[in-house]
């Protein structure tokens, strides 16, 4: 008991510790309260251990300081951080969907810490519009009359319906009343926008006559087609094509809105991706086309609205446009991403999403062997093999498409795969993997060259931590 009293009295005072030159140095770049909290944590823990009788000597001051420094570093780690996607799902919504292309990252960096001409016309020396920065390049790439960008496609849908059909009925097929994960459901968004959903047809069959029968000259405001981006209806089915809907629109002098979801710019059918392109949708005559920025387009989160100038202008002036407007970093990334599309072949190499989808099989196999080498360099705890696997586009795009991929299968004699999967998430840089038949499957489609060593390090960590 007396010994404990003695030990407790020997605990250094926080104020004294804070005079240490390493901690003083930390305080130049770290809020003082973070440093103080870290010191207090270490001291409090020591006090508890003494009282519990598990500590019978006060550590050296150097040791305490280095523990405090470690704690500070831990406290400074941001919650939102990078990880490795080894799932082979290219657009993984939980993992942040599209990785930006290099030029987009550079554009974001350059405007992020600087003033910019966001809403300033440098030539005229007068107020400008934030929409101008992306409108020119988007209309050039797509051939649309006008364009604007909002926060995401959900916002684009709401803005579009509000601006074009508030208080009116919008006729939509029952086969297209999509839910996109969580709380985005077409009927709910429609309700929120102030437009009224007029469902027609059945789940599996909708015909042009269904739209005709539902048309009411007093009430109908628009026809809307929604791409069933995350499911397919197969079997005894009939869908009214966009071309047919455009014909209906002409017949009744009503606008046709097309929510495409994915925003594919260039035909990828050669790679097994059976999604319509934005350019096809405009050629088919849709008045307004909406799509996401961070799905197959491969850009930042955003909702892109393109089409007839009279409609887009109406949306730009709508009060919701202000609520849904994007910031300078999104605009910078969006402009740079579209710029890559000036040459579609370049885009397939520079835009990560397209690059990951179009990567040749032999390159994937080569990368899988390189991953095995990287793992063997740091640990011999595992059985490793190159195996073929089926990858997915993900992000609610091309739901039935399976891409032939390459993976490294990892198993251990001592650690069950489920546990290994958990340990991989606890690594310094977490690695997200698939488990199948008591093996980890590390698909290399979504692992970058520069991440091979990170994956190897996570496996070495898991072998140690078991
Ligand atoms: C993904 C998707 C949306 C929602 O887009 P976000 O950009 O995620 O808001 C809306 N409609 C369709 C058809 C989609 O596929």
Coordinates of C-alpha atoms and ligand atoms in Angstrom, one line a residue:
X1 CA 0.0 0.0 0.0
X2 CA 2.7 2.4 0.9
X3 CA 4.6 1.5 -2.2
X4 CA 1.6 2.6 -4.2
X5 CA 1.4 5.9 -2.5
X6 CA 5.0 6.4 -3.3
X7 CA 4.5 5.5 -6.9
X8 CA 1.5 7.8 -7.2
X9 CA 3.5 10.7 -5.9
X10 CA 6.2 9.9 -8.4
X11 CA 3.9 10.4 -11.4
X12 CA 5.2 13.4 -13.4
X13 CA 3.0 16.5 -13.5
X14 CA 1.3 17.2 -16.9
X15 CA 2.7 20.8 -17.0
X16 CA 6.2 19.4 -16.6
X17 CA 5.7 16.9 -19.4
X18 CA 4.3 19.6 -21.7
X19 CA 7.7 21.5 -21.4
X20 CA 9.3 18.6 -23.2
X21 CA 10.8 19.7 -26.5
X22 CA 9.2 17.0 -28.6
X23 CA 5.7 18.0 -27.3
X24 CA 6.5 21.7 -27.8
X25 CA 7.3 20.8 -31.4
X26 CA 4.1 19.0 -31.8
X27 CA 2.1 22.0 -30.5
X28 CA 3.4 24.0 -33.5
X29 CA 1.3 21.9 -35.9
X30 CA -1.3 20.3 -33.6
X31 CA -4.0 22.0 -31.4
X32 CA -2.7 22.3 -27.8
X33 CA -5.7 20.5 -26.5
X34 CA -4.9 17.3 -28.5
X35 CA -1.4 17.2 -27.0
X36 CA -2.7 17.9 -23.5
X37 CA -5.4 15.2 -23.9
X38 CA -2.8 12.7 -25.0
X39 CA -0.6 13.4 -22.0
X40 CA -3.5 13.2 -19.6
X41 CA -4.6 9.8 -21.1
X42 CA -1.1 8.3 -20.5
X43 CA -0.9 9.7 -17.0
X44 CA -4.5 8.6 -16.1
X45 CA -3.7 5.1 -17.4
X46 CA -0.6 4.9 -15.3
X47 CA -2.5 6.0 -12.2
X48 CA -5.1 3.3 -12.8
X49 CA -2.4 0.6 -13.3
X50 CA -0.7 1.7 -10.0
X51 CA -4.0 1.5 -8.1
X52 CA -4.7 -1.9 -9.6
X53 CA -1.3 -3.1 -8.6
X54 CA -0.2 -3.9 -12.2
X55 CA 2.5 -1.3 -12.4
X56 CA 5.3 -1.2 -9.9
X57 CA 7.7 1.2 -11.5
X58 CA 7.2 4.6 -13.1
X59 CA 8.5 4.5 -16.7
X60 CA 11.4 6.7 -17.7
X61 CA 10.4 10.1 -19.0
X62 CA 11.6 9.3 -22.5
X63 CA 9.3 6.3 -22.6
X64 CA 6.3 8.4 -21.4
X65 CA 7.0 11.1 -24.0
X66 CA 7.2 8.6 -26.8
X67 CA 3.9 7.0 -25.7
X68 CA 2.3 10.4 -25.7
X69 CA 3.7 11.2 -29.2
X70 CA 2.2 7.9 -30.4
X71 CA -1.2 8.8 -28.9
X72 CA -1.1 12.2 -30.5
X73 CA -0.4 10.6 -33.9
X74 CA -3.3 8.3 -33.4
X75 CA -5.6 11.2 -32.5
X76 CA -4.5 13.1 -35.6
X77 CA -5.6 10.2 -37.9
X78 CA -8.6 11.3 -39.9
X79 CA -11.8 9.2 -39.8
X80 CA -12.2 9.4 -43.6
X81 CA -9.1 7.7 -45.0
X82 CA -7.9 5.6 -47.9
X83 CA -8.1 1.8 -48.1
X84 CA -7.5 -0.9 -50.7
X85 CA -10.4 -2.3 -52.6
X86 CA -9.5 -6.0 -53.4
X87 CA -13.1 -7.0 -54.1
X88 CA -13.0 -6.6 -57.9
X89 CA -16.2 -4.4 -57.7
X90 CA -15.1 -1.4 -59.7
X91 CA -17.8 1.1 -58.5
X92 CA -18.2 0.1 -54.9
X93 CA -20.7 2.5 -53.4
X94 CA -19.5 1.9 -49.8
X95 CA -15.9 2.4 -50.9
X96 CA -16.5 5.8 -52.5
X97 CA -17.4 4.7 -56.1
X98 CA -15.1 6.2 -58.8
X99 CA -11.5 7.0 -58.2
X100 CA -10.7 10.3 -60.0
X101 CA -8.3 10.6 -62.9
X102 CA -5.0 12.3 -62.3
X103 CA -5.9 15.5 -64.1
X104 CA -9.1 15.8 -62.0
X105 CA -7.0 15.4 -58.8
X106 CA -4.6 18.1 -60.0
X107 CA -7.5 20.5 -60.8
X108 CA -9.0 19.9 -57.4
X109 CA -5.7 20.6 -55.7
X110 CA -5.1 23.8 -57.6
X111 CA -8.5 25.4 -56.8
X112 CA -8.8 24.0 -53.3
X113 CA -6.4 26.4 -51.5
X114 CA -6.7 29.3 -53.9
X115 CA -9.1 32.0 -55.0
X116 CA -10.6 31.2 -58.3
X117 CA -13.0 32.6 -61.0
X118 CA -15.8 30.4 -59.6
X119 CA -18.4 33.1 -60.1
X120 CA -16.3 35.8 -61.7
X121 CA -15.9 36.6 -65.4
X122 CA -12.2 37.6 -65.6
X123 CA -12.6 39.0 -69.1
X124 CA -15.5 41.3 -68.3
X125 CA -14.4 42.0 -64.7
X126 CA -18.0 41.2 -63.6
X127 CA -20.0 38.5 -61.9
X128 CA -20.0 35.2 -63.7
X129 CA -21.8 31.9 -63.4
X130 CA -20.5 28.8 -61.8
X131 CA -22.3 26.7 -64.4
X132 CA -20.2 28.1 -67.2
X133 CA -17.0 26.2 -66.2
X134 CA -18.4 22.8 -67.1
X135 CA -21.2 23.6 -69.5
X136 CA -18.9 24.2 -72.5
X137 CA -17.0 20.9 -72.2
X138 CA -20.0 18.8 -71.4
X139 CA -22.0 20.1 -74.4
X140 CA -19.0 19.6 -76.6
X141 CA -18.5 16.0 -75.5
X142 CA -22.2 15.1 -75.5
X143 CA -23.6 17.3 -78.3
X144 CA -26.3 18.6 -75.9
X145 CA -27.6 22.2 -76.2
X146 CA -27.0 22.9 -72.5
X147 CA -25.8 21.3 -69.3
X148 CA -25.6 21.9 -65.6
X149 CA -24.2 19.9 -62.7
X150 CA -25.7 19.4 -59.2
X151 CA -24.8 17.4 -56.1
X152 CA -25.8 14.0 -57.3
X153 CA -28.3 12.3 -59.6
X154 CA -30.9 12.1 -56.9
X155 CA -30.7 15.9 -56.7
X156 CA -30.8 16.2 -60.5
X157 CA -33.9 14.1 -60.6
X158 CA -35.6 16.2 -58.0
X159 CA -34.6 19.5 -59.6
X160 CA -35.6 18.4 -63.1
X161 CA -39.1 17.2 -62.0
X162 CA -39.7 20.3 -59.9
X163 CA -38.6 22.7 -62.7
X164 CA -40.5 20.8 -65.5
X165 CA -43.6 19.3 -63.9
X166 CA -44.4 20.7 -60.5
X167 CA -48.1 20.2 -59.8
X168 CA -48.4 18.1 -63.0
X169 CA -48.5 14.4 -63.6
X170 CA -45.4 12.6 -64.9
X171 CA -46.2 9.4 -66.7
X172 CA -43.7 6.6 -65.9
X173 CA -43.8 2.8 -66.4
X174 CA -44.4 0.5 -63.4
X175 CA -41.4 -1.5 -64.7
X176 CA -39.1 1.4 -64.0
X177 CA -40.0 2.5 -60.5
X178 CA -36.4 2.0 -59.4
X179 CA -35.0 2.0 -55.8
X180 CA -31.3 2.9 -55.8
X181 CA -30.2 1.7 -52.4
X182 CA -31.1 3.4 -49.1
X183 CA -33.8 6.0 -49.5
X184 CA -33.7 6.9 -53.2
X185 CA -36.9 5.6 -54.7
X186 CA -38.3 7.2 -57.9
X187 CA -41.9 7.5 -56.5
X188 CA -40.6 9.2 -53.3
X189 CA -38.4 11.6 -55.2
X190 CA -41.3 12.4 -57.5
X191 CA -43.5 13.1 -54.5
X192 CA -40.9 15.4 -52.9
X193 CA -40.4 17.3 -56.2
X194 CA -44.1 18.3 -56.3
X195 CA -44.8 16.4 -59.5
X196 CA -47.3 13.6 -59.4
X197 CA -46.4 10.1 -60.4
X198 CA -48.8 8.5 -62.9
X199 CA -47.8 4.9 -63.1
X200 CA -48.7 2.9 -66.2
X201 CA -48.3 -0.6 -67.5
X202 CA -47.3 -3.6 -65.3
X203 CA -44.0 -4.7 -63.8
X204 CA -43.1 -6.8 -66.8
X205 CA -44.9 -5.1 -69.7
X206 CA -45.6 -1.5 -70.7
X207 CA -46.8 -0.5 -74.1
X208 CA -47.1 2.9 -75.9
X209 CA -50.9 2.6 -75.6
X210 CA -50.5 2.7 -71.8
X211 CA -49.0 6.2 -72.0
X212 CA -51.6 7.3 -74.5
X213 CA -54.4 6.1 -72.2
X214 CA -52.9 7.9 -69.2
X215 CA -52.4 11.2 -71.0
X216 CA -54.6 14.0 -69.8
X217 CA -54.3 17.4 -71.6
X218 CA -55.1 19.1 -68.3
X219 CA -52.8 17.2 -66.0
X220 CA -49.9 15.6 -67.8
X221 CA -46.6 17.5 -67.6
X222 CA -44.0 15.1 -68.9
X223 CA -43.1 11.6 -69.8
X224 CA -40.3 10.0 -67.8
X225 CA -38.1 7.0 -68.6
X226 CA -35.9 5.6 -65.9
X227 CA -33.1 3.2 -66.8
X228 CA -33.4 0.1 -64.7
X229 CA -29.7 0.4 -63.9
X230 CA -29.5 -2.0 -61.0
X231 CA -31.8 -4.8 -62.1
X232 CA -33.1 -6.4 -65.3
X233 CA -36.6 -7.6 -66.1
X234 CA -36.3 -10.7 -68.2
X235 CA -38.8 -13.3 -69.6
X236 CA -42.2 -12.2 -70.8
X237 CA -41.5 -8.5 -71.1
X238 CA -42.1 -5.4 -73.1
X239 CA -40.6 -2.0 -72.6
X240 CA -41.3 1.2 -74.4
X241 CA -38.0 2.3 -76.0
X242 CA -36.7 5.8 -75.6
X243 CA -37.4 6.4 -79.3
X244 CA -41.0 5.4 -78.9
X245 CA -41.3 7.7 -75.9
X246 CA -39.8 10.6 -77.9
X247 CA -42.5 10.0 -80.6
X248 CA -45.2 10.1 -77.9
X249 CA -43.6 13.3 -76.6
X250 CA -43.9 14.9 -80.1
X251 CA -47.4 13.6 -80.5
X252 CA -48.6 15.3 -77.3
X253 CA -46.1 18.2 -77.3
X254 CA -44.6 17.1 -73.9
X255 CA -41.0 16.8 -72.8
X256 CA -39.4 13.4 -72.3
X257 CA -37.1 13.1 -69.3
X258 CA -34.6 10.2 -69.2
X259 CA -32.9 9.3 -65.9
X260 CA -30.0 7.1 -67.1
X261 CA -28.2 6.5 -63.8
X262 CA -24.8 5.5 -65.1
X263 CA -23.6 8.1 -67.5
X264 CA -21.6 5.9 -69.8
X265 CA -20.0 8.1 -72.5
X266 CA -18.5 5.5 -74.8
X267 CA -19.7 2.1 -76.0
X268 CA -18.2 -0.7 -73.9
X269 CA -20.2 -3.6 -75.3
X270 CA -16.9 -5.1 -76.6
X271 CA -16.1 -5.5 -72.9
X272 CA -19.4 -7.1 -72.1
X273 CA -21.0 -3.9 -70.6
X274 CA -24.5 -3.6 -71.9
X275 CA -25.4 -0.1 -70.8
X276 CA -26.8 2.6 -73.1
X277 CA -24.6 5.6 -73.7
X278 CA -25.5 9.2 -73.0
X279 CA -24.8 10.1 -76.6
X280 CA -27.3 7.5 -77.8
X281 CA -29.9 8.9 -75.4
X282 CA -29.5 12.4 -76.9
X283 CA -29.6 11.0 -80.5
X284 CA -32.8 9.2 -79.6
X285 CA -34.2 12.6 -78.9
X286 CA -34.7 12.8 -75.1
X287 CA -35.3 16.4 -74.1
X288 CA -33.4 16.1 -70.8
X289 CA -31.0 13.3 -69.8
X290 CA -29.7 12.9 -66.2
X291 CA -26.9 10.8 -64.9
X292 CA -24.4 10.4 -62.0
X293 CA -20.9 11.8 -62.1
X294 CA -19.3 9.0 -60.1
X295 CA -20.7 5.9 -61.8
X296 CA -19.5 4.9 -65.3
X297 CA -18.6 8.4 -66.1
X298 CA -15.7 8.0 -63.6
X299 CA -15.8 11.5 -62.2
X300 CA -16.6 13.1 -58.8
X301 CA -20.0 12.7 -57.1
X302 CA -22.5 14.8 -59.1
X303 CA -25.7 14.8 -61.0
X304 CA -25.4 15.9 -64.6
X305 CA -28.4 17.4 -66.4
X306 CA -28.1 17.8 -70.2
X307 CA -30.6 18.6 -73.0
X308 CA -32.7 21.4 -74.4
X309 CA -31.6 24.9 -73.4
X310 CA -35.0 26.1 -72.5
X311 CA -35.4 23.3 -69.9
X312 CA -31.8 23.5 -68.5
X313 CA -32.2 27.3 -68.2
X314 CA -35.4 26.8 -66.2
X315 CA -33.5 24.5 -63.8
X316 CA -30.6 26.9 -63.4
X317 CA -33.1 29.6 -62.2
X318 CA -35.1 27.2 -59.9
X319 CA -34.7 27.9 -56.2
X320 CA -33.6 24.3 -55.6
X321 CA -30.6 24.9 -57.9
X322 CA -29.0 26.9 -55.1
X323 CA -29.7 24.1 -52.6
X324 CA -28.2 21.5 -54.9
X325 CA -25.2 23.5 -56.2
X326 CA -21.8 22.0 -56.2
X327 CA -18.6 23.5 -54.9
X328 CA -15.5 24.5 -56.7
X329 CA -13.7 21.2 -56.1
X330 CA -16.5 19.2 -57.7
X331 CA -16.6 21.6 -60.7
X332 CA -12.8 21.3 -61.1
X333 CA -12.9 17.6 -61.0
X334 CA -15.9 17.4 -63.3
X335 CA -14.3 19.7 -65.9
X336 CA -11.1 17.8 -65.9
X337 CA -12.9 14.4 -66.2
X338 CA -14.9 15.5 -69.2
X339 CA -11.8 16.9 -70.8
X340 CA -10.3 13.4 -70.9
X341 CA -13.3 12.4 -73.1
X342 CA -12.2 14.6 -75.9
X343 CA -10.4 11.4 -77.1
X344 CA -12.4 8.3 -76.1
X345 CA -9.3 6.0 -76.5
X346 CA -7.3 8.2 -74.1
X347 CA -10.2 8.2 -71.7
X348 CA -10.1 4.4 -71.5
X349 CA -6.5 4.7 -70.3
X350 CA -6.7 7.7 -68.0
X351 CA -10.0 7.4 -66.3
X352 CA -9.6 4.7 -63.6
X353 CA -13.1 3.3 -63.9
X354 CA -12.8 2.8 -67.6
X355 CA -9.2 1.6 -67.3
X356 CA -10.3 -1.0 -64.7
X357 CA -13.1 -2.3 -66.9
X358 CA -11.1 -2.4 -70.1
X359 CA -7.8 -3.8 -68.7
X360 CA -6.7 -6.8 -70.8
X361 CA -6.8 -10.3 -69.1
X362 CA -3.0 -10.9 -69.5
X363 CA -2.3 -7.7 -67.6
X364 CA -4.5 -8.8 -64.8
X365 CA -2.8 -12.2 -64.6
X366 CA 0.6 -10.4 -64.6
X367 CA -0.5 -8.2 -61.7
X368 CA -1.8 -11.3 -59.8
X369 CA 1.7 -12.9 -60.1
X370 CA 3.3 -9.5 -59.0
X371 CA 1.0 -9.5 -56.0
X372 CA 2.2 -13.0 -55.0
X373 CA 5.8 -11.9 -55.3
X374 CA 5.1 -8.9 -53.1
X375 CA 3.5 -11.1 -50.5
X376 CA 6.3 -13.6 -50.5
X377 CA 8.8 -10.8 -50.0
X378 CA 7.3 -10.1 -46.5
X379 CA 5.7 -13.3 -45.3
X380 CA 5.6 -17.0 -45.9
X381 CA 2.6 -17.7 -43.7
X382 CA 0.1 -18.4 -46.6
X383 CA -0.8 -20.7 -49.4
X384 CA -1.0 -18.4 -52.5
X385 CA -2.4 -19.1 -56.0
X386 CA -3.4 -17.2 -59.0
X387 CA -7.0 -18.0 -59.8
X388 CA -9.6 -16.7 -62.2
X389 CA -12.6 -14.8 -60.8
X390 CA -15.7 -12.9 -61.8
X391 CA -15.6 -9.2 -61.2
X392 CA -18.5 -6.7 -61.2
X393 CA -19.1 -3.1 -62.3
X394 CA -21.1 -2.3 -59.2
X395 CA -22.6 1.0 -58.1
X396 CA -25.9 0.0 -59.5
X397 CA -24.6 -0.3 -63.1
X398 CA -24.8 -3.3 -65.5
X399 CA -26.1 -5.6 -62.7
X400 CA -25.9 -8.8 -64.8
X401 CA -22.4 -8.2 -66.2
X402 CA -19.6 -10.4 -64.8
X403 CA -16.1 -9.5 -66.0
X404 CA -13.5 -12.2 -66.2
X405 CA -10.8 -11.3 -63.8
X406 CA -7.7 -12.6 -62.0
X407 CA -7.2 -12.9 -58.3
X408 CA -4.8 -14.3 -55.7
X409 CA -6.3 -16.8 -53.4
X410 CA -4.9 -16.7 -49.9
X411 CA -5.4 -19.4 -47.2
X412 CA -3.6 -20.2 -44.0
X413 CA -3.2 -23.5 -42.0
X414 CA -3.7 -21.6 -38.8
X415 CA -6.0 -18.6 -39.4
X416 CA -9.6 -19.2 -40.7
X417 CA -10.5 -17.1 -43.7
X418 CA -13.3 -15.2 -41.8
X419 CA -10.8 -14.1 -39.2
X420 CA -8.2 -13.2 -41.9
X421 CA -10.8 -11.0 -43.6
X422 CA -11.4 -9.2 -40.3
X423 CA -7.6 -8.8 -39.6
X424 CA -7.1 -7.3 -43.1
X425 CA -9.6 -4.6 -42.2
X426 CA -7.5 -3.8 -39.1
X427 CA -4.3 -3.2 -40.9
X428 CA -2.6 0.2 -41.0
X429 CA -4.2 0.6 -44.5
X430 CA -7.3 -1.6 -44.4
X431 CA -7.7 -4.0 -47.3
X432 CA -11.3 -5.0 -48.2
X433 CA -11.5 -8.6 -49.6
X434 CA -13.9 -11.3 -50.6
X435 CA -14.1 -14.7 -48.9
X436 CA -15.0 -17.9 -50.8
X437 CA -14.6 -21.5 -49.8
X438 CA -12.5 -20.6 -46.7
X439 CA -10.0 -18.6 -48.8
X440 CA -9.5 -14.9 -49.3
X441 CA -10.0 -13.9 -52.9
X442 CA -7.9 -10.7 -53.8
X443 CA -9.1 -9.5 -57.2
X444 CA -6.4 -7.5 -58.8
X445 CA -8.7 -5.5 -61.1
X446 CA -9.3 -2.9 -58.4
X447 CA -5.9 -3.1 -56.8
X448 CA -3.5 -0.6 -58.3
X449 CA 0.1 -1.4 -59.1
X450 CA 1.2 1.0 -56.3
X451 CA -1.0 -0.8 -53.7
X452 CA 0.5 -4.3 -54.1
X453 CA 3.0 -3.8 -51.3
X454 CA 0.2 -2.4 -49.1
X455 CA -1.8 -5.6 -49.5
X456 CA 1.3 -7.6 -48.8
X457 CA 1.9 -5.6 -45.6
X458 CA -1.7 -6.2 -44.5
X459 CA -1.2 -9.9 -44.9
X460 CA 2.1 -9.8 -43.0
X461 CA 0.3 -7.9 -40.2
X462 CA -2.5 -10.4 -40.1
X463 CA -0.1 -13.3 -39.8
X464 CA 1.6 -11.5 -36.8
X465 CA -1.7 -10.4 -35.2
X466 CA -3.5 -13.7 -35.3
Ligands
LIG1 C1 -27.6 5.7 -59.3 C2 -28.9 6.2 -59.8 C3 -29.5 7.3 -59.3 C4 -28.9 8.1 -58.1 O1 -27.7 8.7 -58.5 P1 -26.8 9.3 -57.3 O2 -25.8 10.0 -58.1 O3 -26.2 8.2 -56.5 O4 -27.6 10.2 -56.5 C5 -30.7 7.7 -59.8 N1 -31.3 7.1 -60.9 C6 -30.7 6.0 -61.4 C7 -31.4 5.3 -62.5 C8 -29.5 5.5 -60.9 O5 -29.0 4.4 -61.5

